[in-house]
GROMACS .gro file of N, CA and C in nm:
model
  492
    1MET      N    1  -1.229   4.916   3.827
    1MET     CA    2  -1.138   4.867   3.728
    1MET      C    3  -1.102   4.721   3.753
    2ALA      N    4  -1.094   4.682   3.879
    2ALA     CA    5  -1.059   4.544   3.914
    2ALA      C    6  -1.166   4.448   3.866
    3GLY      N    7  -1.292   4.489   3.871
    3GLY     CA    8  -1.400   4.403   3.825
    3GLY      C    9  -1.395   4.382   3.675
    4LEU      N   10  -1.357   4.486   3.599
    4LEU     CA   11  -1.346   4.475   3.455
    4LEU      C   12  -1.231   4.381   3.417
    5ARG      N   13  -1.119   4.391   3.489
    5ARG     CA   14  -1.005   4.305   3.462
    5ARG      C   15  -1.041   4.159   3.487
    6GLY      N   16  -1.115   4.130   3.590
    6GLY     CA   17  -1.158   3.993   3.621
    6GLY      C   18  -1.251   3.938   3.513
    7THR      N   19  -1.340   4.024   3.465
    7THR     CA   20  -1.432   3.982   3.359
    7THR      C   21  -1.356   3.950   3.230
    8VAL      N   22  -1.257   4.033   3.198
    8VAL     CA   23  -1.176   4.011   3.078
    8VAL      C   24  -1.099   3.880   3.091
    9ARG      N   25  -1.042   3.853   3.209
    9ARG     CA   26  -0.968   3.729   3.231
    9ARG      C   27  -1.059   3.608   3.214
   10ARG      N   28  -1.179   3.612   3.274
   10ARG     CA   29  -1.272   3.500   3.262
   10ARG      C   30  -1.313   3.479   3.117
   11THR      N   31  -1.336   3.588   3.044
   11THR     CA   32  -1.375   3.578   2.903
   11THR      C   33  -1.262   3.516   2.822
   12ARG      N   34  -1.139   3.561   2.845
   12ARG     CA   35  -1.024   3.504   2.774
   12ARG      C   36  -1.008   3.356   2.809
   13TRP      N   37  -1.026   3.324   2.936
   13TRP     CA   38  -1.011   3.185   2.980
   13TRP      C   39  -1.116   3.096   2.912
   14ARG      N   40  -1.241   3.144   2.907
   14ARG     CA   41  -1.348   3.067   2.843
   14ARG      C   42  -1.323   3.054   2.693
   15LEU      N   43  -1.278   3.162   2.629
   15LEU     CA   44  -1.248   3.158   2.487
   15LEU      C   45  -1.136   3.058   2.459
   16GLY      N   46  -1.034   3.060   2.543
   16GLY     CA   47  -0.923   2.964   2.528
   16GLY      C   48  -0.972   2.821   2.545
   17LEU      N   49  -1.063   2.800   2.640
   17LEU     CA   50  -1.118   2.667   2.662
   17LEU      C   51  -1.197   2.619   2.539
   18VAL      N   52  -1.277   2.707   2.482
   18VAL     CA   53  -1.356   2.672   2.363
   18VAL      C   54  -1.262   2.642   2.245
   19VAL      N   55  -1.163   2.726   2.222
   19VAL     CA   56  -1.070   2.706   2.112
   19VAL      C   57  -0.993   2.576   2.132
   20SER      N   58  -0.951   2.545   2.252
   20SER     CA   59  -0.880   2.420   2.281
   20SER      C   60  -0.970   2.300   2.254
   21GLY      N   61  -1.094   2.308   2.294
   21GLY     CA   62  -1.189   2.199   2.269
   21GLY      C   63  -1.208   2.174   2.121
   22ILE      N   64  -1.219   2.281   2.044
   22ILE     CA   65  -1.234   2.266   1.899
   22ILE      C   66  -1.109   2.203   1.839
   23ALA      N   67  -0.991   2.245   1.886
   23ALA     CA   68  -0.866   2.189   1.835
   23ALA      C   69  -0.856   2.039   1.864
   24VAL      N   70  -0.896   1.999   1.985
   24VAL     CA   71  -0.893   1.857   2.020
   24VAL      C   72  -0.991   1.779   1.934
   25LEU      N   73  -1.109   1.834   1.911
   25LEU     CA   74  -1.209   1.769   1.826
   25LEU      C   75  -1.157   1.752   1.683
   26LEU      N   76  -1.098   1.857   1.626
   26LEU     CA   77  -1.045   1.848   1.490
   26LEU      C   78  -0.928   1.750   1.482
   27ALA      N   79  -0.845   1.745   1.583
   27ALA     CA   80  -0.735   1.648   1.584
   27ALA      C   81  -0.789   1.506   1.587
   28GLY      N   82  -0.893   1.481   1.665
   28GLY     CA   83  -0.954   1.349   1.670
   28GLY      C   84  -1.013   1.308   1.536
   29VAL      N   85  -1.079   1.400   1.468
   29VAL     CA   86  -1.134   1.372   1.336
   29VAL      C   87  -1.020   1.343   1.238
   30GLY      N   88  -0.913   1.418   1.246
   30GLY     CA   89  -0.797   1.395   1.159
   30GLY      C   90  -0.737   1.258   1.181
   31LEU      N   91  -0.730   1.211   1.305
   31LEU     CA   92  -0.677   1.079   1.332
   31LEU      C   93  -0.769   0.971   1.276
   32MET      N   94  -0.899   0.992   1.284
   32MET     CA   95  -0.992   0.893   1.230
   32MET      C   96  -0.978   0.885   1.079
   33VAL      N   97  -0.960   0.997   1.012
   33VAL     CA   98  -0.948   0.998   0.867
   33VAL      C   99  -0.817   0.934   0.825
   34THR      N  100  -0.705   0.969   0.891
   34THR     CA  101  -0.578   0.911   0.852
   34THR      C  102  -0.569   0.765   0.893
   35GLY      N  103  -0.650   0.718   0.984
   35GLY     CA  104  -0.648   0.578   1.026
   35GLY      C  105  -0.706   0.485   0.922
   36THR      N  106  -0.768   0.538   0.817
   36THR     CA  107  -0.827   0.453   0.714
   36THR      C  108  -0.740   0.448   0.589
   37ALA      N  109  -0.609   0.454   0.603
   37ALA     CA  110  -0.519   0.450   0.489
   37ALA      C  111  -0.531   0.317   0.416
   38HIS      N  112  -0.510   0.320   0.287
   38HIS     CA  113  -0.519   0.199   0.206
   38HIS      C  114  -0.381   0.143   0.180
   39ALA      N  115  -0.374   0.013   0.163
   39ALA     CA  116  -0.248  -0.053   0.133
   39ALA      C  117  -0.206  -0.019  -0.010
   40ALA      N  118  -0.078  -0.033  -0.035
   40ALA     CA  119  -0.026  -0.008  -0.169
   40ALA      C  120  -0.093  -0.101  -0.269
   41ALA      N  121  -0.127  -0.048  -0.385
   41ALA     CA  122  -0.195  -0.127  -0.487
   41ALA      C  123  -0.122  -0.111  -0.619
   42GLY      N  124  -0.125  -0.216  -0.698
   42GLY     CA  125  -0.065  -0.212  -0.830
   42GLY      C  126  -0.091  -0.344  -0.900
   43CYS      N  127  -0.091  -0.341  -1.032
   43CYS     CA  128  -0.119  -0.464  -1.106
   43CYS      C  129  -0.070  -0.453  -1.249
   44ALA      N  130  -0.061  -0.568  -1.311
   44ALA     CA  131  -0.029  -0.578  -1.453
   44ALA      C  132  -0.127  -0.679  -1.513
   45VAL      N  133  -0.174  -0.653  -1.635
   45VAL     CA  134  -0.268  -0.742  -1.702
   45VAL      C  135  -0.211  -0.781  -1.838
   46ALA      N  136  -0.213  -0.910  -1.865
   46ALA     CA  137  -0.177  -0.961  -1.997
   46ALA      C  138  -0.306  -1.015  -2.061
   47TYR      N  139  -0.350  -0.953  -2.168
   47TYR     CA  140  -0.472  -0.992  -2.239
   47TYR      C  141  -0.431  -1.046  -2.376
   48SER      N  142  -0.479  -1.164  -2.410
   48SER     CA  143  -0.448  -1.221  -2.540
   48SER      C  144  -0.570  -1.291  -2.597
   49THR      N  145  -0.573  -1.305  -2.728
   49THR     CA  146  -0.679  -1.379  -2.796
   49THR      C  147  -0.614  -1.493  -2.874
   50PRO      N  148  -0.596  -1.608  -2.808
   50PRO     CA  149  -0.529  -1.720  -2.875
   50PRO      C  150  -0.610  -1.780  -2.989
   51SER      N  151  -0.742  -1.758  -2.989
   51SER     CA  152  -0.826  -1.811  -3.098
   51SER      C  153  -0.923  -1.703  -3.143
   52GLN      N  154  -0.941  -1.695  -3.276
   52GLN     CA  155  -1.037  -1.600  -3.330
   52GLN      C  156  -1.094  -1.659  -3.459
   53TRP      N  157  -1.220  -1.637  -3.479
   53TRP     CA  158  -1.288  -1.684  -3.599
   53TRP      C  159  -1.392  -1.578  -3.635
   54PRO      N  160  -1.450  -1.585  -3.754
   54PRO     CA  161  -1.547  -1.483  -3.794
   54PRO      C  162  -1.662  -1.473  -3.692
   55GLY      N  163  -1.669  -1.359  -3.625
   55GLY     CA  164  -1.776  -1.334  -3.530
   55GLY      C  165  -1.751  -1.382  -3.389
   56GLY      N  166  -1.638  -1.447  -3.360
   56GLY     CA  167  -1.612  -1.496  -3.225
   56GLY      C  168  -1.465  -1.503  -3.192
   57PHE      N  169  -1.434  -1.518  -3.064
   57PHE     CA  170  -1.295  -1.528  -3.021
   57PHE      C  171  -1.288  -1.589  -2.881
   58THR      N  172  -1.171  -1.636  -2.846
   58THR     CA  173  -1.140  -1.680  -2.710
   58THR      C  174  -1.033  -1.587  -2.655
   59ALA      N  175  -1.053  -1.540  -2.533
   59ALA     CA  176  -0.956  -1.450  -2.470
   59ALA      C  177  -0.899  -1.515  -2.344
   60ASP      N  178  -0.773  -1.486  -2.317
   60ASP     CA  179  -0.704  -1.529  -2.196
   60ASP      C  180  -0.659  -1.404  -2.124
   61VAL      N  181  -0.692  -1.393  -1.996
   61VAL     CA  182  -0.656  -1.276  -1.916
   61VAL      C  183  -0.575  -1.321  -1.796
   62ARG      N  184  -0.456  -1.263  -1.781
   62ARG     CA  185  -0.368  -1.295  -1.669
   62ARG      C  186  -0.346  -1.166  -1.589
   63VAL      N  187  -0.386  -1.170  -1.460
   63VAL     CA  188  -0.377  -1.054  -1.372
   63VAL      C  189  -0.269  -1.080  -1.269
   64THR      N  190  -0.168  -0.994  -1.264
   64THR     CA  191  -0.062  -1.005  -1.165
   64THR      C  192  -0.078  -0.894  -1.063
   65ASN      N  193  -0.086  -0.933  -0.937
   65ASN     CA  194  -0.098  -0.838  -0.827
   65ASN      C  195   0.041  -0.792  -0.786
   66LEU      N  196   0.068  -0.664  -0.800
   66LEU     CA  197   0.199  -0.608  -0.764
   66LEU      C  198   0.196  -0.536  -0.630
   67GLY      N  199   0.078  -0.525  -0.569
   67GLY     CA  200   0.064  -0.455  -0.442
   67GLY      C  201   0.049  -0.551  -0.326
   68GLU      N  202  -0.017  -0.505  -0.223
   68GLU     CA  203  -0.042  -0.587  -0.104
   68GLU      C  204  -0.131  -0.705  -0.142
   69PRO      N  205  -0.123  -0.817  -0.068
   69PRO     CA  206  -0.208  -0.933  -0.098
   69PRO      C  207  -0.357  -0.895  -0.100
   70LEU      N  208  -0.431  -0.958  -0.190
   70LEU     CA  209  -0.574  -0.932  -0.205
   70LEU      C  210  -0.654  -1.054  -0.163
   71ASN      N  211  -0.767  -1.029  -0.099
   71ASN     CA  212  -0.863  -1.135  -0.072
   71ASN      C  213  -0.995  -1.087  -0.131
   72GLY      N  214  -1.015  -1.122  -0.256
   72GLY     CA  215  -1.129  -1.075  -0.333
   72GLY      C  216  -1.080  -0.975  -0.436
   73TRP      N  217  -1.113  -0.997  -0.561
   73TRP     CA  218  -1.070  -0.906  -0.666
   73TRP      C  219  -1.181  -0.884  -0.768
   74ARG      N  220  -1.168  -0.770  -0.836
   74ARG     CA  221  -1.263  -0.729  -0.940
   74ARG      C  222  -1.183  -0.656  -1.047
   75LEU      N  223  -1.184  -0.710  -1.167
   75LEU     CA  224  -1.113  -0.649  -1.280
   75LEU      C  225  -1.216  -0.588  -1.374
   76THR      N  226  -1.193  -0.463  -1.412
   76THR     CA  227  -1.286  -0.395  -1.502
   76THR      C  228  -1.211  -0.346  -1.627
   77TRP      N  229  -1.283  -0.341  -1.738
   77TRP     CA  230  -1.229  -0.286  -1.862
   77TRP      C  231  -1.345  -0.250  -1.953
   78THR      N  232  -1.312  -0.182  -2.060
   78THR     CA  233  -1.411  -0.143  -2.161
   78THR      C  234  -1.367  -0.197  -2.296
   79PHE      N  235  -1.457  -0.267  -2.363
   79PHE     CA  236  -1.427  -0.314  -2.498
   79PHE      C  237  -1.434  -0.194  -2.594
   80PRO      N  238  -1.331  -0.175  -2.676
   80PRO     CA  239  -1.330  -0.059  -2.765
   80PRO      C  240  -1.410  -0.078  -2.894
   81SER      N  241  -1.444  -0.203  -2.928
   81SER     CA  242  -1.508  -0.229  -3.058
   81SER      C  243  -1.641  -0.300  -3.046
   82GLY      N  244  -1.707  -0.291  -2.933
   82GLY     CA  245  -1.839  -0.349  -2.918
   82GLY      C  246  -1.843  -0.499  -2.898
   83GLN      N  247  -1.733  -0.561  -2.857
   83GLN     CA  248  -1.733  -0.704  -2.831
   83GLN      C  249  -1.825  -0.736  -2.714
   84ARG      N  250  -1.863  -0.863  -2.704
   84ARG     CA  251  -1.947  -0.910  -2.594
   84ARG      C  252  -1.894  -1.042  -2.542
   85VAL      N  253  -1.899  -1.061  -2.411
   85VAL     CA  254  -1.860  -1.188  -2.349
   85VAL      C  255  -1.980  -1.281  -2.356
   86THR      N  256  -1.956  -1.404  -2.404
   86THR     CA  257  -2.065  -1.501  -2.416
   86THR      C  258  -2.053  -1.616  -2.317
   87GLN      N  259  -1.932  -1.645  -2.270
   87GLN     CA  260  -1.910  -1.756  -2.176
   87GLN      C  261  -1.776  -1.731  -2.108
   88ALA      N  262  -1.766  -1.758  -1.977
   88ALA     CA  263  -1.640  -1.734  -1.904
   88ALA      C  264  -1.608  -1.851  -1.813
   89TRP      N  265  -1.481  -1.864  -1.777
   89TRP     CA  266  -1.437  -1.966  -1.681
   89TRP      C  267  -1.331  -1.906  -1.590
   90ASN      N  268  -1.326  -1.954  -1.469
   90ASN     CA  269  -1.235  -1.909  -1.363
   90ASN      C  270  -1.261  -1.766  -1.318
   91ALA      N  271  -1.377  -1.709  -1.353
   91ALA     CA  272  -1.421  -1.577  -1.306
   91ALA      C  273  -1.569  -1.564  -1.339
   92THR      N  274  -1.635  -1.478  -1.266
   92THR     CA  275  -1.773  -1.441  -1.297
   92THR      C  276  -1.766  -1.311  -1.376
   93VAL      N  277  -1.810  -1.315  -1.501
   93VAL     CA  278  -1.797  -1.199  -1.588
   93VAL      C  279  -1.936  -1.145  -1.622
   94THR      N  280  -1.954  -1.015  -1.598
   94THR     CA  281  -2.079  -0.947  -1.631
   94THR      C  282  -2.045  -0.825  -1.717
   95SER      N  283  -2.143  -0.777  -1.790
   95SER     CA  284  -2.118  -0.659  -1.872
   95SER      C  285  -2.242  -0.574  -1.882
   96SER      N  286  -2.217  -0.448  -1.910
   96SER     CA  287  -2.322  -0.351  -1.936
   96SER      C  288  -2.274  -0.269  -2.056
   97GLY      N  289  -2.328  -0.298  -2.171
   97GLY     CA  290  -2.277  -0.233  -2.292
   97GLY      C  291  -2.134  -0.279  -2.316
   98ASN      N  292  -2.043  -0.184  -2.333
   98ASN     CA  293  -1.902  -0.215  -2.356
   98ASN      C  294  -1.823  -0.233  -2.227
   99ASP      N  295  -1.881  -0.198  -2.112
   99ASP     CA  296  -1.812  -0.207  -1.983
   99ASP      C  297  -1.825  -0.348  -1.927
  100VAL      N  298  -1.710  -0.406  -1.889
  100VAL     CA  299  -1.705  -0.545  -1.844
  100VAL      C  300  -1.645  -0.550  -1.704
  101THR      N  301  -1.698  -0.640  -1.621
  101THR     CA  302  -1.646  -0.664  -1.487
  101THR      C  303  -1.627  -0.813  -1.468
  102ALA      N  304  -1.507  -0.852  -1.427
  102ALA     CA  305  -1.477  -0.992  -1.393
  102ALA      C  306  -1.444  -0.996  -1.245
  103THR      N  307  -1.509  -1.086  -1.172
  103THR     CA  308  -1.481  -1.101  -1.029
  103THR      C  309  -1.437  -1.244  -1.000
  104ASN      N  310  -1.365  -1.256  -0.890
  104ASN     CA  311  -1.313  -1.388  -0.852
  104ASN      C  312  -1.426  -1.487  -0.827
  105VAL      N  313  -1.391  -1.614  -0.837
  105VAL     CA  314  -1.478  -1.722  -0.791
  105VAL      C  315  -1.417  -1.772  -0.660
  106SER      N  316  -1.484  -1.861  -0.592
  106SER     CA  317  -1.443  -1.898  -0.456
  106SER      C  318  -1.300  -1.950  -0.446
  107TYR      N  319  -1.254  -2.022  -0.546
  107TYR     CA  320  -1.123  -2.086  -0.536
  107TYR      C  321  -1.006  -1.999  -0.582
  108ASN      N  322  -1.032  -1.877  -0.634
  108ASN     CA  323  -0.919  -1.792  -0.674
  108ASN      C  324  -0.935  -1.648  -0.623
  109ALA      N  325  -0.997  -1.634  -0.507
  109ALA     CA  326  -1.021  -1.500  -0.451
  109ALA      C  327  -0.895  -1.435  -0.398
  110THR      N  328  -0.799  -1.513  -0.353
  110THR     CA  329  -0.678  -1.459  -0.293
  110THR      C  330  -0.568  -1.450  -0.398
  111ILE      N  331  -0.506  -1.331  -0.405
  111ILE     CA  332  -0.390  -1.312  -0.493
  111ILE      C  333  -0.278  -1.253  -0.407
  112ALA      N  334  -0.174  -1.331  -0.383
  112ALA     CA  335  -0.060  -1.283  -0.305
  112ALA      C  336   0.017  -1.177  -0.385
  113THR      N  337   0.105  -1.105  -0.318
  113THR     CA  338   0.191  -1.009  -0.386
  113THR      C  339   0.276  -1.082  -0.489
  114ASN      N  340   0.282  -1.029  -0.609
  114ASN     CA  341   0.355  -1.084  -0.724
  114ASN      C  342   0.297  -1.216  -0.775
  115ALA      N  343   0.179  -1.253  -0.732
  115ALA     CA  344   0.114  -1.374  -0.782
  115ALA      C  345   0.020  -1.337  -0.897
  116THR      N  346  -0.013  -1.437  -0.977
  116THR     CA  347  -0.098  -1.416  -1.095
  116THR      C  348  -0.219  -1.507  -1.088
  117VAL      N  349  -0.333  -1.453  -1.126
  117VAL     CA  350  -0.455  -1.532  -1.142
  117VAL      C  351  -0.497  -1.516  -1.287
  118SER      N  352  -0.552  -1.622  -1.344
  118SER     CA  353  -0.593  -1.612  -1.483
  118SER      C  354  -0.736  -1.663  -1.500
  119PHE      N  355  -0.802  -1.611  -1.602
  119PHE     CA  356  -0.934  -1.656  -1.639
  119PHE      C  357  -0.948  -1.639  -1.789
  120GLY      N  358  -1.051  -1.695  -1.843
  120GLY     CA  359  -1.072  -1.685  -1.985
  120GLY      C  360  -1.218  -1.669  -2.018
  121PHE      N  361  -1.243  -1.634  -2.143
  121PHE     CA  362  -1.382  -1.623  -2.187
  121PHE      C  363  -1.389  -1.634  -2.338
  122ASN      N  364  -1.508  -1.670  -2.385
  122ASN     CA  365  -1.541  -1.663  -2.526
  122ASN      C  366  -1.622  -1.537  -2.547
  123GLY      N  367  -1.604  -1.478  -2.663
  123GLY     CA  368  -1.676  -1.355  -2.691
  123GLY      C  369  -1.719  -1.348  -2.836
  124SER      N  370  -1.803  -1.251  -2.863
  124SER     CA  371  -1.848  -1.226  -3.000
  124SER      C  372  -1.802  -1.087  -3.042
  125TRP      N  373  -1.789  -1.070  -3.172
  125TRP     CA  374  -1.749  -0.940  -3.226
  125TRP      C  375  -1.800  -0.927  -3.368
  126SER      N  376  -1.804  -0.804  -3.415
  126SER     CA  377  -1.834  -0.777  -3.555
  126SER      C  378  -1.753  -0.654  -3.594
  127GLY      N  379  -1.707  -0.650  -3.713
  127GLY     CA  380  -1.623  -0.538  -3.757
  127GLY      C  381  -1.477  -0.566  -3.723
  128THR      N  382  -1.434  -0.525  -3.604
  128THR     CA  383  -1.297  -0.548  -3.559
  128THR      C  384  -1.299  -0.605  -3.418
  129ASN      N  385  -1.192  -0.672  -3.381
  129ASN     CA  386  -1.179  -0.729  -3.248
  129ASN      C  387  -1.056  -0.667  -3.181
  130THR      N  388  -1.064  -0.538  -3.153
  130THR     CA  389  -0.954  -0.464  -3.092
  130THR      C  390  -0.946  -0.497  -2.943
  131ALA      N  391  -0.825  -0.523  -2.895
  131ALA     CA  392  -0.806  -0.556  -2.753
  131ALA      C  393  -0.829  -0.434  -2.666
  132PRO      N  394  -0.881  -0.454  -2.544
  132PRO     CA  395  -0.895  -0.342  -2.450
  132PRO      C  396  -0.757  -0.284  -2.418
  133SER      N  397  -0.750  -0.154  -2.393
  133SER     CA  398  -0.621  -0.090  -2.368
  133SER      C  399  -0.599  -0.054  -2.222
  134SER      N  400  -0.702  -0.064  -2.139
  134SER     CA  401  -0.688  -0.025  -1.998
  134SER      C  402  -0.770  -0.117  -1.910
  135PHE      N  403  -0.710  -0.157  -1.799
  135PHE     CA  404  -0.776  -0.244  -1.702
  135PHE      C  405  -0.760  -0.181  -1.564
  136ALA      N  406  -0.855  -0.211  -1.474
  136ALA     CA  407  -0.844  -0.165  -1.335
  136ALA      C  408  -0.874  -0.282  -1.243
  137LEU      N  409  -0.789  -0.302  -1.144
  137LEU     CA  410  -0.805  -0.408  -1.044
  137LEU      C  411  -0.849  -0.345  -0.914
  138ASN      N  412  -0.969  -0.380  -0.868
  138ASN     CA  413  -1.027  -0.322  -0.746
  138ASN      C  414  -1.022  -0.169  -0.749
  139GLY      N  415  -1.047  -0.113  -0.866
  139GLY     CA  416  -1.055   0.032  -0.881
  139GLY      C  417  -0.923   0.101  -0.910
  140VAL      N  418  -0.811   0.029  -0.913
  140VAL     CA  419  -0.680   0.089  -0.939
  140VAL      C  420  -0.637   0.053  -1.081
  141THR      N  421  -0.606   0.153  -1.162
  141THR     CA  422  -0.565   0.128  -1.299
  141THR      C  423  -0.436   0.047  -1.301
  142CYS      N  424  -0.435  -0.058  -1.381
  142CYS     CA  425  -0.317  -0.145  -1.392
  142CYS      C  426  -0.216  -0.080  -1.485
  143THR      N  427  -0.100  -0.046  -1.429
  143THR     CA  428   0.005   0.021  -1.506
  143THR      C  429   0.132  -0.063  -1.516
  144GLY      N  430   0.134  -0.177  -1.449
  144GLY     CA  431   0.255  -0.256  -1.446
  144GLY      C  432   0.346  -0.218  -1.330
  145GLY      N  433   0.298  -0.129  -1.242
  145GLY     CA  434   0.374  -0.086  -1.125
  145GLY      C  435   0.280  -0.067  -1.007
  146VAL      N  436   0.336  -0.029  -0.893
  146VAL     CA  437   0.256  -0.006  -0.772
  146VAL      C  438   0.213   0.140  -0.770
  147GLY      N  439   0.086   0.163  -0.735
  147GLY     CA  440   0.039   0.299  -0.716
  147GLY      C  441  -0.065   0.345  -0.815
  148GLY      N  442  -0.094   0.269  -0.918
  148GLY     CA  443  -0.195   0.312  -1.014
  148GLY      C  444  -0.148   0.431  -1.093
  149THR      N  445  -0.240   0.503  -1.151
  149THR     CA  446  -0.201   0.616  -1.234
  149THR      C  447  -0.243   0.746  -1.171
  150THR      N  448  -0.156   0.841  -1.183
  150THR     CA  449  -0.187   0.979  -1.150
  150THR      C  450  -0.157   1.058  -1.276
  151PRO      N  451  -0.257   1.121  -1.334
  151PRO     CA  452  -0.232   1.192  -1.457
  151PRO      C  453  -0.128   1.302  -1.436
  152PRO      N  454  -0.036   1.316  -1.531
  152PRO     CA  455   0.065   1.420  -1.514
  152PRO      C  456   0.001   1.558  -1.524
  153VAL      N  457   0.055   1.651  -1.450
  153VAL     CA  458   0.008   1.789  -1.454
  153VAL      C  459   0.093   1.862  -1.556
  154GLN      N  460   0.028   1.922  -1.653
  154GLN     CA  461   0.100   1.996  -1.755
  154GLN      C  462   0.075   2.143  -1.734
  155VAL      N  463   0.184   2.217  -1.717
  155VAL     CA  464   0.174   2.360  -1.695
  155VAL      C  465   0.226   2.430  -1.820
  156THR      N  466   0.145   2.517  -1.876
  156THR     CA  467   0.187   2.596  -1.991
  156THR      C  468   0.199   2.740  -1.945
  157PRO      N  469   0.322   2.792  -1.938
  157PRO     CA  470   0.337   2.930  -1.891
  157PRO      C  471   0.280   3.029  -1.993
  158LEU      N  472   0.222   3.135  -1.942
  158LEU     CA  473   0.171   3.241  -2.029
  158LEU      C  474   0.283   3.338  -2.060
  159ARG      N  475   0.283   3.390  -2.180
  159ARG     CA  476   0.379   3.494  -2.217
  159ARG      C  477   0.329   3.625  -2.160
  160ALA      N  478   0.416   3.720  -2.148
  160ALA     CA  479   0.383   3.848  -2.087
  160ALA      C  480   0.267   3.918  -2.157
  161ASN      N  481   0.253   3.900  -2.288
  161ASN     CA  482   0.147   3.972  -2.359
  161ASN      C  483   0.021   3.890  -2.377
  162GLU      N  484   0.012   3.767  -2.316
  162GLU     CA  485  -0.107   3.686  -2.325
  162GLU      C  486  -0.192   3.702  -2.201
  163GLU      N  487  -0.322   3.687  -2.217
  163GLU     CA  488  -0.412   3.691  -2.103
  163GLU      C  489  -0.452   3.551  -2.067
  164GLY      N  490  -0.474   3.524  -1.936
  164GLY     CA  491  -0.514   3.391  -1.891
  164GLY      C  492  -0.653   3.377  -1.875
   0.00000   0.00000   0.00000
């Protein structure tokens, strides 16, 4: 009986050692994941078309950084009416279909907290020249506040006689 008790103790000890090792490994992975936290982000965009003529327009875009300071920025949006950028200044602007990306140039890459950078472009349109309704700065939707957007969760309770 003494030999069986010793074997059980060694087995429990080894099992505890293995479980402890796994716990330490998982804790280390958790620290690595949480160590890559991102700084607070937020922005506001003012888009205007100070000039418009049949088939063309000039746009002015003002981006205000409401989050942590940025060194390098990328603003994206989608034209709702098929407009196209034909010429830009104070940003490098590229497009693919209706999707547009504007990136900083060397002299305006840094945007401090609460600072604004602006750029402009000429564009073409046909039909209507509807302004874009949503912009994203470095992947964060510009809402005029810090934190971007989180879609609200809508819960609709079921009545007792309804099936889900």
